[in-house]
Structures are given as C-alpha cells and as structure tokens.
Short mmCIF file of N, CA and C in Angstrom, two decimals:
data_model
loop_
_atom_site.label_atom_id
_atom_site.label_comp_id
_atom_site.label_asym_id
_atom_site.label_seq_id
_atom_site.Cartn_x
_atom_site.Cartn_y
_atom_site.Cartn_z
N UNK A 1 6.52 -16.77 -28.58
CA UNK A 1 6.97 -15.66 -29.41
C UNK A 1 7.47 -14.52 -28.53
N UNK A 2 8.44 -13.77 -29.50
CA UNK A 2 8.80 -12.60 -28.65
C UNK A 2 7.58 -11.54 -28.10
N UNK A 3 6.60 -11.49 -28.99
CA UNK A 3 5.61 -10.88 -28.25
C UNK A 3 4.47 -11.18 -26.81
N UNK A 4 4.40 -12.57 -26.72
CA UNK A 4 4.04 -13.03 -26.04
C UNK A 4 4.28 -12.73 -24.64
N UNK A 5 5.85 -13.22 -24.89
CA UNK A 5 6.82 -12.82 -23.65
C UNK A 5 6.96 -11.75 -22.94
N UNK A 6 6.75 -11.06 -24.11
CA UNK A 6 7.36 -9.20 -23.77
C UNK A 6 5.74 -8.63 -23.00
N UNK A 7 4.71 -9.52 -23.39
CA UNK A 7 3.42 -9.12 -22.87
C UNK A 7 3.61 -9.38 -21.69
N UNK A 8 3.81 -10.70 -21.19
CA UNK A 8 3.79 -11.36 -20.04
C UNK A 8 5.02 -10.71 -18.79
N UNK A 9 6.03 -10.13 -19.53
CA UNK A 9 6.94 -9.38 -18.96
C UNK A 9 6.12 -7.85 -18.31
N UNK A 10 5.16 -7.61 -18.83
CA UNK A 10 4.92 -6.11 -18.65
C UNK A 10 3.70 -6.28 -17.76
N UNK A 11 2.99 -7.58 -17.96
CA UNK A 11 1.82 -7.80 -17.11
C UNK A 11 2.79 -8.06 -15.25
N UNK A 12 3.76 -8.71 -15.56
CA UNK A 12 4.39 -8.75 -14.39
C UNK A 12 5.50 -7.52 -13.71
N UNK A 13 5.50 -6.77 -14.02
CA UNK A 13 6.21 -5.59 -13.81
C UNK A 13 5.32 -4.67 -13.03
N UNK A 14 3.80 -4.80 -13.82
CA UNK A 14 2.59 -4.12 -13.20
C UNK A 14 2.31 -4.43 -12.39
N UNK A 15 2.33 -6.15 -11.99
CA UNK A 15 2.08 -7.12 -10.95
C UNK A 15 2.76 -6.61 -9.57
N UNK A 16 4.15 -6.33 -10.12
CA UNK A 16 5.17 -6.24 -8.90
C UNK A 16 4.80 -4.84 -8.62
N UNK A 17 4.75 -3.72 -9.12
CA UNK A 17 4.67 -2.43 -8.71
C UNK A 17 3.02 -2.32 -7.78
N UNK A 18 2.10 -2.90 -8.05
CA UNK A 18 1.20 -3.16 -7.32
C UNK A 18 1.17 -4.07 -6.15
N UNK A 19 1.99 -4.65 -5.38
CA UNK A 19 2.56 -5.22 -4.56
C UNK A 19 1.74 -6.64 -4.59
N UNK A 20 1.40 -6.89 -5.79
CA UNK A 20 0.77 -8.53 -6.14
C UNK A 20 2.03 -9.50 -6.10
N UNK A 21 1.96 -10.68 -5.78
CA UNK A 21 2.72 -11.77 -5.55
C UNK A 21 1.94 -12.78 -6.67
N UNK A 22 3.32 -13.37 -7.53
CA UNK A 22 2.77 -14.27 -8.52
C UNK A 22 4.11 -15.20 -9.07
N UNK A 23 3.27 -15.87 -9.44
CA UNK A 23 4.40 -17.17 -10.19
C UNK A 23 4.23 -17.39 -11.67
N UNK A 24 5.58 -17.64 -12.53
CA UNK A 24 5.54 -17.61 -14.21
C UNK A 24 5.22 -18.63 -14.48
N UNK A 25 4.98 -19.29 -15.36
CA UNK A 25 4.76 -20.65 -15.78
C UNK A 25 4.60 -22.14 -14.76
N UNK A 26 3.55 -21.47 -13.52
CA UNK A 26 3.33 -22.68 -12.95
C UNK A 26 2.54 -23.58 -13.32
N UNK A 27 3.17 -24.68 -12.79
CA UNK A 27 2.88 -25.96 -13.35
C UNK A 27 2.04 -26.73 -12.41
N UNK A 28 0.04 -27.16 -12.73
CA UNK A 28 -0.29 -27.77 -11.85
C UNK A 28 -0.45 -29.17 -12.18
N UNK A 29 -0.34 -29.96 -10.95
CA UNK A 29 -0.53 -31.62 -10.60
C UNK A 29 -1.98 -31.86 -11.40
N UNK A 30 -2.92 -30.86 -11.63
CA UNK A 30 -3.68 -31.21 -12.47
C UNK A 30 -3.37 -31.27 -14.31
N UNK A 31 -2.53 -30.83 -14.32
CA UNK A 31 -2.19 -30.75 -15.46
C UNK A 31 -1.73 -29.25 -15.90
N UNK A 32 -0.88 -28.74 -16.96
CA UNK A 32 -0.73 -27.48 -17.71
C UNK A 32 -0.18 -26.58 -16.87
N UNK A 33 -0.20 -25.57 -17.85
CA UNK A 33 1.26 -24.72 -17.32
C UNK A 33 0.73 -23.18 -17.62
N UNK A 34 -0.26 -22.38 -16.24
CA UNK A 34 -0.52 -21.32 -16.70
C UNK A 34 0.88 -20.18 -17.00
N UNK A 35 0.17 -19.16 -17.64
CA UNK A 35 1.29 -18.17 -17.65
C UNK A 35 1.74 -17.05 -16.28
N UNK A 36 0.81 -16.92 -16.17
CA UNK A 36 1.00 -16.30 -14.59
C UNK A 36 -0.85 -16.87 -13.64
N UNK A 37 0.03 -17.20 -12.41
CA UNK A 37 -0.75 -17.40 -11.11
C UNK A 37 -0.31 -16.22 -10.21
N UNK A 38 -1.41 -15.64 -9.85
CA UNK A 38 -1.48 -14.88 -8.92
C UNK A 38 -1.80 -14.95 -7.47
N UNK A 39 -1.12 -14.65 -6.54
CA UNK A 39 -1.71 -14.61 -4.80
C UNK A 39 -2.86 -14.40 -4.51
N UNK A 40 -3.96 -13.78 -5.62
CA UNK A 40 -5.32 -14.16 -5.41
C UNK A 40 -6.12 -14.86 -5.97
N UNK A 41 -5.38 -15.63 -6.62
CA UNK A 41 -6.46 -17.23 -7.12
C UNK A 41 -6.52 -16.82 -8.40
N UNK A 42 -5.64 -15.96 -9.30
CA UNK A 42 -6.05 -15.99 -10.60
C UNK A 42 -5.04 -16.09 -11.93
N UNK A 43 -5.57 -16.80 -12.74
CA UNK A 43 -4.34 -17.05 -13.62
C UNK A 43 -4.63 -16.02 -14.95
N UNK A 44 -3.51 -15.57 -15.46
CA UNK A 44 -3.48 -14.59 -16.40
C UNK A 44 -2.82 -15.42 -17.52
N UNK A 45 -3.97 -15.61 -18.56
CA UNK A 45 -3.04 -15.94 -19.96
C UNK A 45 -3.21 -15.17 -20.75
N UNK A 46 -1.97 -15.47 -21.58
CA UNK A 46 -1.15 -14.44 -22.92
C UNK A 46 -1.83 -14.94 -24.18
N UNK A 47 -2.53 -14.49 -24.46
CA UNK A 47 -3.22 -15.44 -25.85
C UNK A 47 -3.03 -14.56 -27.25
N UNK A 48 -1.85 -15.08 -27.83
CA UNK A 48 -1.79 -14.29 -28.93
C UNK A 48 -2.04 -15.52 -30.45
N UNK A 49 -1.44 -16.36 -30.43
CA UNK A 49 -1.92 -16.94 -31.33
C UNK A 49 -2.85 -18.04 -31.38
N UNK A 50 -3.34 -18.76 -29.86
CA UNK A 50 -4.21 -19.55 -29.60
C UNK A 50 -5.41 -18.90 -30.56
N UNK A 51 -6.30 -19.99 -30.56
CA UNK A 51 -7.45 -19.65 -30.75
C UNK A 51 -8.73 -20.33 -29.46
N UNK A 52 -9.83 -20.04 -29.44
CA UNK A 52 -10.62 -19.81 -28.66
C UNK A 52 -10.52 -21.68 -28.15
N UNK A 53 -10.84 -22.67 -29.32
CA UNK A 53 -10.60 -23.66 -28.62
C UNK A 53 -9.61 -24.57 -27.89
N UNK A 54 -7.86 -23.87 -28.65
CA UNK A 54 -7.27 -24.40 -27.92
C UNK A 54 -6.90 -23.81 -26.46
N UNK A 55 -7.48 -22.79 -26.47
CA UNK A 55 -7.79 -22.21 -25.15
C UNK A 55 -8.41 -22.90 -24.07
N UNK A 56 -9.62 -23.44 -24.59
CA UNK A 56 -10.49 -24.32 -23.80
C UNK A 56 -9.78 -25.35 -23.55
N UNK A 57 -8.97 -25.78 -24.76
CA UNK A 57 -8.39 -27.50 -24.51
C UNK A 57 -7.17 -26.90 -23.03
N UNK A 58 -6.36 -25.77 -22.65
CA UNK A 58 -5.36 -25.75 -22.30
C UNK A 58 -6.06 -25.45 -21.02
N UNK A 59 -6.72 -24.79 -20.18
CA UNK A 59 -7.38 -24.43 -19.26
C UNK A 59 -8.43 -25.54 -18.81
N UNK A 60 -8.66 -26.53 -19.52
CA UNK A 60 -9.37 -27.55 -18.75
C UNK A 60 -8.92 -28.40 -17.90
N UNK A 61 -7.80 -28.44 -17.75
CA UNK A 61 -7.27 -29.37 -16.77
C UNK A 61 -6.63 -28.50 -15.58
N UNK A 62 -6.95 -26.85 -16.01
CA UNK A 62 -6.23 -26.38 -14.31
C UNK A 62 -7.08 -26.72 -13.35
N UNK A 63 -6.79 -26.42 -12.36
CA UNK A 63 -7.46 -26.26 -10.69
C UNK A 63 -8.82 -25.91 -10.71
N UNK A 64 -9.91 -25.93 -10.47
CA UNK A 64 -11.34 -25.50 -9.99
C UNK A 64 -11.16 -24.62 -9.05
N UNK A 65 -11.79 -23.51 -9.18
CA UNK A 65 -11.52 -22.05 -8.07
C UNK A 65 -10.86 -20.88 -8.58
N UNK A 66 -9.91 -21.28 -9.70
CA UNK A 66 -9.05 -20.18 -9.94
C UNK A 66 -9.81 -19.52 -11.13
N UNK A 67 -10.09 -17.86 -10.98
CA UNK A 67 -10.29 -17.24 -11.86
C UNK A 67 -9.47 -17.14 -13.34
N UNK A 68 -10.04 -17.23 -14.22
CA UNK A 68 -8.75 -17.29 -15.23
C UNK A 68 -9.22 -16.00 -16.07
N UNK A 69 -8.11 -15.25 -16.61
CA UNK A 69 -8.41 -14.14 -17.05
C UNK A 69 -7.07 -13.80 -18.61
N UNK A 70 -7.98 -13.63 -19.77
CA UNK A 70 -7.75 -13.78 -21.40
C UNK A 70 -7.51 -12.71 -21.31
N UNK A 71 -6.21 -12.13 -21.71
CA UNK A 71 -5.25 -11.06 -22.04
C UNK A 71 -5.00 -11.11 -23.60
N UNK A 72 -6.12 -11.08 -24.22
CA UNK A 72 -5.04 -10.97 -26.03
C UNK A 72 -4.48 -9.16 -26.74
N UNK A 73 -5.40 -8.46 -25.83
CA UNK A 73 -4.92 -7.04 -26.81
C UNK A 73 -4.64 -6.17 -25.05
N UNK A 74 -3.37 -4.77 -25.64
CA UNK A 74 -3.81 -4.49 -24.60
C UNK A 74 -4.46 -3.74 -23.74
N UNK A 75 -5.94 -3.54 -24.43
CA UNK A 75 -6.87 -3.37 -23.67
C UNK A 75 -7.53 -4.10 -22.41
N UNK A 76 -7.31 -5.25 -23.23
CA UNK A 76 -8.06 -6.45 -22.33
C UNK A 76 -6.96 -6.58 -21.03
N UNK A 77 -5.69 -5.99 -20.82
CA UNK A 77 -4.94 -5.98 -19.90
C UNK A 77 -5.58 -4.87 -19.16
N UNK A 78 -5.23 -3.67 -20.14
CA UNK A 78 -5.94 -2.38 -19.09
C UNK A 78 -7.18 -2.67 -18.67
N UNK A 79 -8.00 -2.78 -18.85
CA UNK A 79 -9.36 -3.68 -18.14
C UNK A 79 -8.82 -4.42 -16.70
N UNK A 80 -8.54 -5.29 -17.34
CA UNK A 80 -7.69 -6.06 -16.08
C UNK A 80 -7.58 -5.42 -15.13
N UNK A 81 -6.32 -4.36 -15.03
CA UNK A 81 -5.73 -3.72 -14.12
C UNK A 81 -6.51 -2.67 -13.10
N UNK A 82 -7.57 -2.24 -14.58
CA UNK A 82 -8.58 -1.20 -13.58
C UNK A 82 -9.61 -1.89 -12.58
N UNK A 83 -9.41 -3.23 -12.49
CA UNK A 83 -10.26 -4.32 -11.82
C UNK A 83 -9.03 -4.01 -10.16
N UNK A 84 -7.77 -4.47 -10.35
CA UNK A 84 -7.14 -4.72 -9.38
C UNK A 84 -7.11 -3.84 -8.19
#
C-alpha cells in the first residue's frame, strides 16, 4: 500500500540522515524479503495490515542474529529512533 511505502520511505530518509547504511527489500537465502536491513544486524518491518501471526509466519525463516524490529504506528518508529 501507499502507506506502507511512504512509511518505509521516511524510516529510510531518517536512516540516511543518521549516517546508517541499509538495504530495501533484501532478500535472504533463508528465505523472505525483509523491508529494511540495516548495517547493524537489524531488520525494520512496516506492519500495517499484517496481523501478529502472519508476522510470525514471515520472520521465521530470516537469519538467526538479526534483531527484528515492528514499526506499525509512528510511535513505535519514534521509539525506534530514540534507541539509535
């Protein structure tokens, strides 16, 4: 959805102005396609119309190690950011 996008657009804008290095829709050999991977081991998903289990179903097959971090409102971004 256009909102999705436009989220994921603004999470990466923040990304870049903070001099974070990241990739859009990478795709791992384990399977699935996060929304953003970050240069420090963490993947950021956009969860607007998922629900909690297909969440689980989509994140079970990434990588072991990588922090994964649920962006649905954007609070839960600003949170985020005050982490970085």
């Amino acid at each position: 959805s256009l909102k999705h996008e436009m989220t994921k657009a603004k999470i990466c804008y923040l990304l870049t102005q903070m001099n974070v290095y990241f990739l859009t829709e990478a795709i791992f050999s384990t399977g699935g396609r996060a929304d953003i991977l970050t240069e420090r081991g963490e993947i950021i998903e956009v969860l607007h119309s998922e629900d909690e289990k297909k969440f689980d179903e989509k994140v079970s097959v990434y990588p072991e190690g990588l922090n994964i971090i649920k962006v649905k409102t954007p609070e839960d971004l600003d949170e985020y950011l005050m982490e970085v």
